[in-house]
PDB file of C-alpha atoms in Angstrom:
ATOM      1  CA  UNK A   1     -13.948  16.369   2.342  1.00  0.00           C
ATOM      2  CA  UNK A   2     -17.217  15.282   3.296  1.00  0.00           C
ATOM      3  CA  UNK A   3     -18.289  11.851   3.363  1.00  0.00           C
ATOM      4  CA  UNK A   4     -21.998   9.980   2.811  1.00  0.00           C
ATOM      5  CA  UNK A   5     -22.090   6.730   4.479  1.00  0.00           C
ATOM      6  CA  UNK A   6     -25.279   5.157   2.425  1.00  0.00           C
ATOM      7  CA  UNK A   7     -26.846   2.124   5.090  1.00  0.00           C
ATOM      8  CA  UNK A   8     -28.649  -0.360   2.542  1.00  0.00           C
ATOM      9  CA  UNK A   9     -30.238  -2.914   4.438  1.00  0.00           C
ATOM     10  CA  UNK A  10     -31.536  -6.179   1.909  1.00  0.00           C
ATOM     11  CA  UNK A  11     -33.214  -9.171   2.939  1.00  0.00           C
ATOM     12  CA  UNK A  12     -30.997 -12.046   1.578  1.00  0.00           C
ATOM     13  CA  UNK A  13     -32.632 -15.158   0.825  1.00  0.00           C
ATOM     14  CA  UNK A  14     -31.770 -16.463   4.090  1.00  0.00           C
ATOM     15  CA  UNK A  15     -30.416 -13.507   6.492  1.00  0.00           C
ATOM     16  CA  UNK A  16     -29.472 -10.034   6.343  1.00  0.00           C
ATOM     17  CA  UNK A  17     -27.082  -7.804   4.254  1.00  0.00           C
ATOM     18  CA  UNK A  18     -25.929  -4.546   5.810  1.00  0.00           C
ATOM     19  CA  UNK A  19     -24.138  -2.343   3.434  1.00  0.00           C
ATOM     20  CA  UNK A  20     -22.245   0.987   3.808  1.00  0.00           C
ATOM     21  CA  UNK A  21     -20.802   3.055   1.101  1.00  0.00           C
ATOM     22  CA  UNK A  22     -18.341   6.630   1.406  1.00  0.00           C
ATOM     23  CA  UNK A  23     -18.855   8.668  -1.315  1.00  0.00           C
ATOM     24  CA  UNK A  24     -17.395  12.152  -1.648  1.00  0.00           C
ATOM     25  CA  UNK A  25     -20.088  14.348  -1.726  1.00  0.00           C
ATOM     26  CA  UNK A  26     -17.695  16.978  -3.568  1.00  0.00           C
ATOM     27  CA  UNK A  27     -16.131  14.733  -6.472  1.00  0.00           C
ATOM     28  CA  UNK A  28     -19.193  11.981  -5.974  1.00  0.00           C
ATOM     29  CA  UNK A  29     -16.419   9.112  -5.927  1.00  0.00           C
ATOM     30  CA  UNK A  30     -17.301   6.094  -4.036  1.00  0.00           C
ATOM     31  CA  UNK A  31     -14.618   5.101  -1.686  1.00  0.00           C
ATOM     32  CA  UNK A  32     -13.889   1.954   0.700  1.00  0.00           C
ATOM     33  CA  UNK A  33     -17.256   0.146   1.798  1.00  0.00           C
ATOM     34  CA  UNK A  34     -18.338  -3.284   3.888  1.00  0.00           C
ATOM     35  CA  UNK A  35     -20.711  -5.101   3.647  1.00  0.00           C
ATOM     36  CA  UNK A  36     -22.130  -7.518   6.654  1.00  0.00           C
ATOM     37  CA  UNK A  37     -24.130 -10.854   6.492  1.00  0.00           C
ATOM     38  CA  UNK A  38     -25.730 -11.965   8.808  1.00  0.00           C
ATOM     39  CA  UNK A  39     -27.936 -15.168   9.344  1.00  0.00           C
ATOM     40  CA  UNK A  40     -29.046 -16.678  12.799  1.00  0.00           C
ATOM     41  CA  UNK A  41     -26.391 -15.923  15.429  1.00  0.00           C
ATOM     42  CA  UNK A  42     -23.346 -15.871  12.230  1.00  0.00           C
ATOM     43  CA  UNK A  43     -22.000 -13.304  10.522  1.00  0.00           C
ATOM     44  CA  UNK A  44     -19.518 -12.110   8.211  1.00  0.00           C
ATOM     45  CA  UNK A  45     -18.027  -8.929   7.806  1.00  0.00           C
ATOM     46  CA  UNK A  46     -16.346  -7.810   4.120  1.00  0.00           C
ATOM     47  CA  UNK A  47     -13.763  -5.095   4.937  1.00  0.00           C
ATOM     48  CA  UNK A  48     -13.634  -3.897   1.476  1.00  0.00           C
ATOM     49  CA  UNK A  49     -16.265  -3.702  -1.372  1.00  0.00           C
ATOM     50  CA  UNK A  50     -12.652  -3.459  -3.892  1.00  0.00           C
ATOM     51  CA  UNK A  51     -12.753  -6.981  -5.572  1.00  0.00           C
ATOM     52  CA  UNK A  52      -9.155  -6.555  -5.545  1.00  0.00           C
ATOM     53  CA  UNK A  53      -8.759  -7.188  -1.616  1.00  0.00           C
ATOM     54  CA  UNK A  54     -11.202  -8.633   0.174  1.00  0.00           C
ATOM     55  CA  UNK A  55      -9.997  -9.313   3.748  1.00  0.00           C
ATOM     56  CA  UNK A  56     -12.884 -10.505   5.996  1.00  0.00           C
ATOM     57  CA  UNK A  57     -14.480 -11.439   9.378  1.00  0.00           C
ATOM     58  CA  UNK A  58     -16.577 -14.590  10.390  1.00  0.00           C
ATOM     59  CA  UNK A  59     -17.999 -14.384  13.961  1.00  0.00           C
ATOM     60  CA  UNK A  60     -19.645 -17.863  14.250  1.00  0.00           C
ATOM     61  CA  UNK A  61     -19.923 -19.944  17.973  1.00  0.00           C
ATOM     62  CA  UNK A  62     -18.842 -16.843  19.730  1.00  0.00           C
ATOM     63  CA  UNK A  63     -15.143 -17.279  17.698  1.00  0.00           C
ATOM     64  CA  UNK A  64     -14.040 -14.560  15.600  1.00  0.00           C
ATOM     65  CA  UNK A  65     -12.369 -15.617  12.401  1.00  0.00           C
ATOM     66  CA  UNK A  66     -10.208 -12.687  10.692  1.00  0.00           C
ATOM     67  CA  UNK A  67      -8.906 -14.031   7.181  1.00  0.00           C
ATOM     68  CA  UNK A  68      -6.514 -12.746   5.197  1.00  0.00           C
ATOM     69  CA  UNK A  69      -6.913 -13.855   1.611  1.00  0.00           C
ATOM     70  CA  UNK A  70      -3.508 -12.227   0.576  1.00  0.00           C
ATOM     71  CA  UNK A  71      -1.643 -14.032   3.565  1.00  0.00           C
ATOM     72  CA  UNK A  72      -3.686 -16.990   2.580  1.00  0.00           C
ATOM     73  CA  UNK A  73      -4.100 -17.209   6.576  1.00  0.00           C
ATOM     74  CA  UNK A  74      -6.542 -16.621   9.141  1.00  0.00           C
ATOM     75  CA  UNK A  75      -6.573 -15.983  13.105  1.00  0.00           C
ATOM     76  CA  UNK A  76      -8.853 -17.375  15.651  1.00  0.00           C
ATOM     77  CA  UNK A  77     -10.626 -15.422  18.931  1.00  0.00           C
ATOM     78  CA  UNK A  78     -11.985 -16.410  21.381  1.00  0.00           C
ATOM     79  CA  UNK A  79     -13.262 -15.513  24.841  1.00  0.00           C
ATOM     80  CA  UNK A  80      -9.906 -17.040  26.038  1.00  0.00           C
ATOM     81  CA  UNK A  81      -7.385 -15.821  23.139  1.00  0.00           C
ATOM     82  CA  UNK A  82      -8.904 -12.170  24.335  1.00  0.00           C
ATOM     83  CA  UNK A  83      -8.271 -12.324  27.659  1.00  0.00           C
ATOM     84  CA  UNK A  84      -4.853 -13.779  27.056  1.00  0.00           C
ATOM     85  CA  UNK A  85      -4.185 -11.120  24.918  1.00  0.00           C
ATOM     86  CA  UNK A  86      -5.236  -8.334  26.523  1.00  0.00           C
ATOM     87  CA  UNK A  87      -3.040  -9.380  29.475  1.00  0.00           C
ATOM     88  CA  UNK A  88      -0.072  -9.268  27.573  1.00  0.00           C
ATOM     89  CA  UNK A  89      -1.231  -5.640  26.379  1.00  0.00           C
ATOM     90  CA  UNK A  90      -1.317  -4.749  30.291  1.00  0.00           C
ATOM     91  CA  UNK A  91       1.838  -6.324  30.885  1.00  0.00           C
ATOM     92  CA  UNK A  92       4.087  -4.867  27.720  1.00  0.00           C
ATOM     93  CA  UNK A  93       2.008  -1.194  28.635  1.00  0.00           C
ATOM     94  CA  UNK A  94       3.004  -1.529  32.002  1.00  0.00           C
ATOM     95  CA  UNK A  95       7.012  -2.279  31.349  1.00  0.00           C
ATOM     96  CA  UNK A  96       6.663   0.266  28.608  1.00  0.00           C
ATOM     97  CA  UNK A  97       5.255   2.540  31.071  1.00  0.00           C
ATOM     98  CA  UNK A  98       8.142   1.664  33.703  1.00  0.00           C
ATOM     99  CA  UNK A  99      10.961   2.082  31.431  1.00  0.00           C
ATOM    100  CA  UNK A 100       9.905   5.428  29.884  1.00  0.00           C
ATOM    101  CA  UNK A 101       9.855   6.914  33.671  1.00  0.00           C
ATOM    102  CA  UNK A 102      13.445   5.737  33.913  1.00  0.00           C
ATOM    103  CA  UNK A 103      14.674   7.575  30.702  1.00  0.00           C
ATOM    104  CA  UNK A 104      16.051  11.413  31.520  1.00  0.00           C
ATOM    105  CA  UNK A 105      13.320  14.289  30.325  1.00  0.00           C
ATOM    106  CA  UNK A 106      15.631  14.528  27.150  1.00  0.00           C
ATOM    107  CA  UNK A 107      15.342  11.179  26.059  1.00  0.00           C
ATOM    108  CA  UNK A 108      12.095  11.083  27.381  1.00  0.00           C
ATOM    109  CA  UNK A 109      11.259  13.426  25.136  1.00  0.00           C
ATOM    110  CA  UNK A 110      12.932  11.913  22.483  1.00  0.00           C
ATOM    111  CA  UNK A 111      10.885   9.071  22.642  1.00  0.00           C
ATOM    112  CA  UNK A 112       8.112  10.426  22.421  1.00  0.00           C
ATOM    113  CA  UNK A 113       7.970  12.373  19.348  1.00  0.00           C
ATOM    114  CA  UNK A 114       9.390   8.675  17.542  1.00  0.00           C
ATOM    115  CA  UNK A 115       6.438   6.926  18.384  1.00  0.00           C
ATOM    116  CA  UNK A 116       4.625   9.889  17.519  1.00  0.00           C
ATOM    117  CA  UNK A 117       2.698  10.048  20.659  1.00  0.00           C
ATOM    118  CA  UNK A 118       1.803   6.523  20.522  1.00  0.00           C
ATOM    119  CA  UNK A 119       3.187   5.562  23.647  1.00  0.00           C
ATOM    120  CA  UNK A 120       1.129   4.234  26.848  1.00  0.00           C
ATOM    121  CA  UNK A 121       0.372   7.413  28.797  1.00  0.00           C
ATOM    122  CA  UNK A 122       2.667   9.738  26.050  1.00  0.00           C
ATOM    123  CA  UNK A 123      -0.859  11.613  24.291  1.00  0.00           C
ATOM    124  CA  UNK A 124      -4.653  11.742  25.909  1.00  0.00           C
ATOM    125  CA  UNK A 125      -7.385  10.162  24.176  1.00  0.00           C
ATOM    126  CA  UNK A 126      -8.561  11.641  21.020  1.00  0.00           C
ATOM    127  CA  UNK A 127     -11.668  13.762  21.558  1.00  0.00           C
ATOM    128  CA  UNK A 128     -14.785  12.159  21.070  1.00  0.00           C
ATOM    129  CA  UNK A 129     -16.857  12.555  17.892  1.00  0.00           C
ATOM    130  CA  UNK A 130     -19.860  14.447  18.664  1.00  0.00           C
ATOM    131  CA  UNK A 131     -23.250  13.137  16.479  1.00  0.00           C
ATOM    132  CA  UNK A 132     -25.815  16.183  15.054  1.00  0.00           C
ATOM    133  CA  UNK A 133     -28.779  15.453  13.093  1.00  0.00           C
ATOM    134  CA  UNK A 134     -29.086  18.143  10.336  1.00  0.00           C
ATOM    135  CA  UNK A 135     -32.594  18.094  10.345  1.00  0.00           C
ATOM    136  CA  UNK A 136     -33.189  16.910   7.141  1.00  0.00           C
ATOM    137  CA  UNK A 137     -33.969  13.682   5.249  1.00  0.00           C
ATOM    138  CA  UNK A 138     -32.658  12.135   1.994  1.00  0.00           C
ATOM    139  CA  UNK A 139     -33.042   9.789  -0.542  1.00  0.00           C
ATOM    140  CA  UNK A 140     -30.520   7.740  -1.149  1.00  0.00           C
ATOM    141  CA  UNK A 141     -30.072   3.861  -3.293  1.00  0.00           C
ATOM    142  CA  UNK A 142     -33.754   4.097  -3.282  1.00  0.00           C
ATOM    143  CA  UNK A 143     -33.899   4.601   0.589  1.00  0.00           C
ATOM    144  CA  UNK A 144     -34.915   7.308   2.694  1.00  0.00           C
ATOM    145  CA  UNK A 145     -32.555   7.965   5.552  1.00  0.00           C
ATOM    146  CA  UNK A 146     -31.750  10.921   7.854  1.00  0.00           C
ATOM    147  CA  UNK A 147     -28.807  13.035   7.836  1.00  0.00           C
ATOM    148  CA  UNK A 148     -26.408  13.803  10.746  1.00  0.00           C
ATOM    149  CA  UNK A 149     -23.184  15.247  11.068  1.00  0.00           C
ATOM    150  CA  UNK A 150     -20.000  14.067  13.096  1.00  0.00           C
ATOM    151  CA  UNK A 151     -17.506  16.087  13.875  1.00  0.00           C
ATOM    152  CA  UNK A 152     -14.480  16.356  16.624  1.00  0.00           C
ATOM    153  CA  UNK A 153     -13.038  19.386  18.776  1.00  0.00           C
ATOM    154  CA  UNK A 154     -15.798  21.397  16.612  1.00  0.00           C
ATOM    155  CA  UNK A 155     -14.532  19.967  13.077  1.00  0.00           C
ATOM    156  CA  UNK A 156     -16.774  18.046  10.714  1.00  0.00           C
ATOM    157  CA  UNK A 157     -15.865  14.645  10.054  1.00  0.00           C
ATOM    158  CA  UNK A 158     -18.228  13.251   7.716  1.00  0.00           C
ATOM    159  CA  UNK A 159     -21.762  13.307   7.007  1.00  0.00           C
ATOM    160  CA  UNK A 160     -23.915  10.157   7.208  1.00  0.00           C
ATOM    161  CA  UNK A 161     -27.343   9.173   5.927  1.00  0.00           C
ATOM    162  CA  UNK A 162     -28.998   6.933   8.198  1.00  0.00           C
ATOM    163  CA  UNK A 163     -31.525   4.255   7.473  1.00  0.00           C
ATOM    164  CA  UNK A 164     -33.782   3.950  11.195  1.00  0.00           C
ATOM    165  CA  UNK A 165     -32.872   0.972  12.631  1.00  0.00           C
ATOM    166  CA  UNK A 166     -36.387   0.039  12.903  1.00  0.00           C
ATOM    167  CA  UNK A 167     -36.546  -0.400   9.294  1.00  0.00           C
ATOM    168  CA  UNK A 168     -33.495  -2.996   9.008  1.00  0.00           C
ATOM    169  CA  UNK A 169     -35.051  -6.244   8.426  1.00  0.00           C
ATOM    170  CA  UNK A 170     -33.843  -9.011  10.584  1.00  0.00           C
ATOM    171  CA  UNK A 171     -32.823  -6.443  13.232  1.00  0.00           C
ATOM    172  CA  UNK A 172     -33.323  -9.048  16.130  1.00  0.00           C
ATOM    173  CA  UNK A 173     -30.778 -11.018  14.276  1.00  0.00           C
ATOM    174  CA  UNK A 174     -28.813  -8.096  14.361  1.00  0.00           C
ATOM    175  CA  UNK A 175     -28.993  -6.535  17.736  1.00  0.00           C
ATOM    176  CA  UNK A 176     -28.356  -9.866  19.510  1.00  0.00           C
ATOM    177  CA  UNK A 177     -25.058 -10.209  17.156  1.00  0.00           C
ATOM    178  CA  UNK A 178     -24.179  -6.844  18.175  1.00  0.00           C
ATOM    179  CA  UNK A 179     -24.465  -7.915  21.865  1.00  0.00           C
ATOM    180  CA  UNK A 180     -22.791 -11.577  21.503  1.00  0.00           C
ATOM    181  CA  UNK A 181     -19.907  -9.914  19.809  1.00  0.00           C
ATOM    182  CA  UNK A 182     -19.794  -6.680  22.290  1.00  0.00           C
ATOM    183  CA  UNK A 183     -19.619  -9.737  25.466  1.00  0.00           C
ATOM    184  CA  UNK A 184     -16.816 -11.750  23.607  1.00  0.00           C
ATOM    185  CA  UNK A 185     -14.683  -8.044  23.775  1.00  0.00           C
ATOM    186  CA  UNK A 186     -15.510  -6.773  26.714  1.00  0.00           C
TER     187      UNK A 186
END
């Protein structure tokens, strides 16, 4: 099934609001959306346009701030929590790794197809998803955006209308998010 992303970009009284939409272009039901405000060098990031469950994501002071409204919780990261954590990824990969080569081919194999290919070094990347523009504009929410197709190993994907980013007020406040949030990952 083919997907429209729709990119609505609003000026909010104070900041920006980013909006995405699926919608099945065969049945024209909207699925799963978010929505991202952004104002100076903050941001939050709705993971869900269902008023049913709306988890989210503040990035404020370089910190990200993933809530959980269900849990009633939320997590903290920073530059520090990251690198701590992505040391313990290389650390439990690397056992994982060293245990696996220890196992006979049998169990080995075994292994394998429970996690489902999931384990360090078990499956290769997926292939990447490979962007075409159809050539061809809409209109869509009162926009006008371009089309493109993505698609993997030769499959289509989706199908996305794109708003230029150009047009996206507030993009300044947006690209330099984009980049504080891109350094706090790297």
């Amino acid at each position: 099934l083919l997907t429209i992303a729709l990119l609505a970009a609003s000026t909010a009284t104070a900041g920006v609001v980013v909006e995405t939409v699926e919608r099945n272009t065969k049945t024209g039901k909207t699925g799963d959306g978010t929505r991202m405000y952004i104002q100076g060098s903050a941001a939050r990031f709705d993971q869900s346009l269902d008023a049913s469950r709306v988890d989210y994501v503040i990035f404020r002071d370089d910190v990200l701030y993933i809530v959980e409204t269900g849990e009633r919780s939320y997590t903290t990261m920073d530059r520090r929590s990251v690198e701590a954590m992505a040391g313990q990824m290389g650390s439990a990969m690397k056992e994982m790794r060293e245990q696996l080569a220890k196992l006979p081919p049998d169990q080995r194999k075994m292994m394998e197809q429970m996690m489902g290919g999931n384990m360090p070094g078990a499956k290769a990347p997926p292939a990447p998803l490979v962007a075409r523009d159809l050539d061809r504009s809409e209109k869509v929410e009162g926009r006008s955006c371009r089309v493109w197709e993505l698609s993997r190993n030769k499959v289509v994907e989706s199908q996305i209308c794109v708003v230029p980013f150009s047009e996206l007020p507030g993009k300044e406040d947006v690209l330099g998010l984009m980049q504080r949030m891109s350094a706090l990952m790297k």
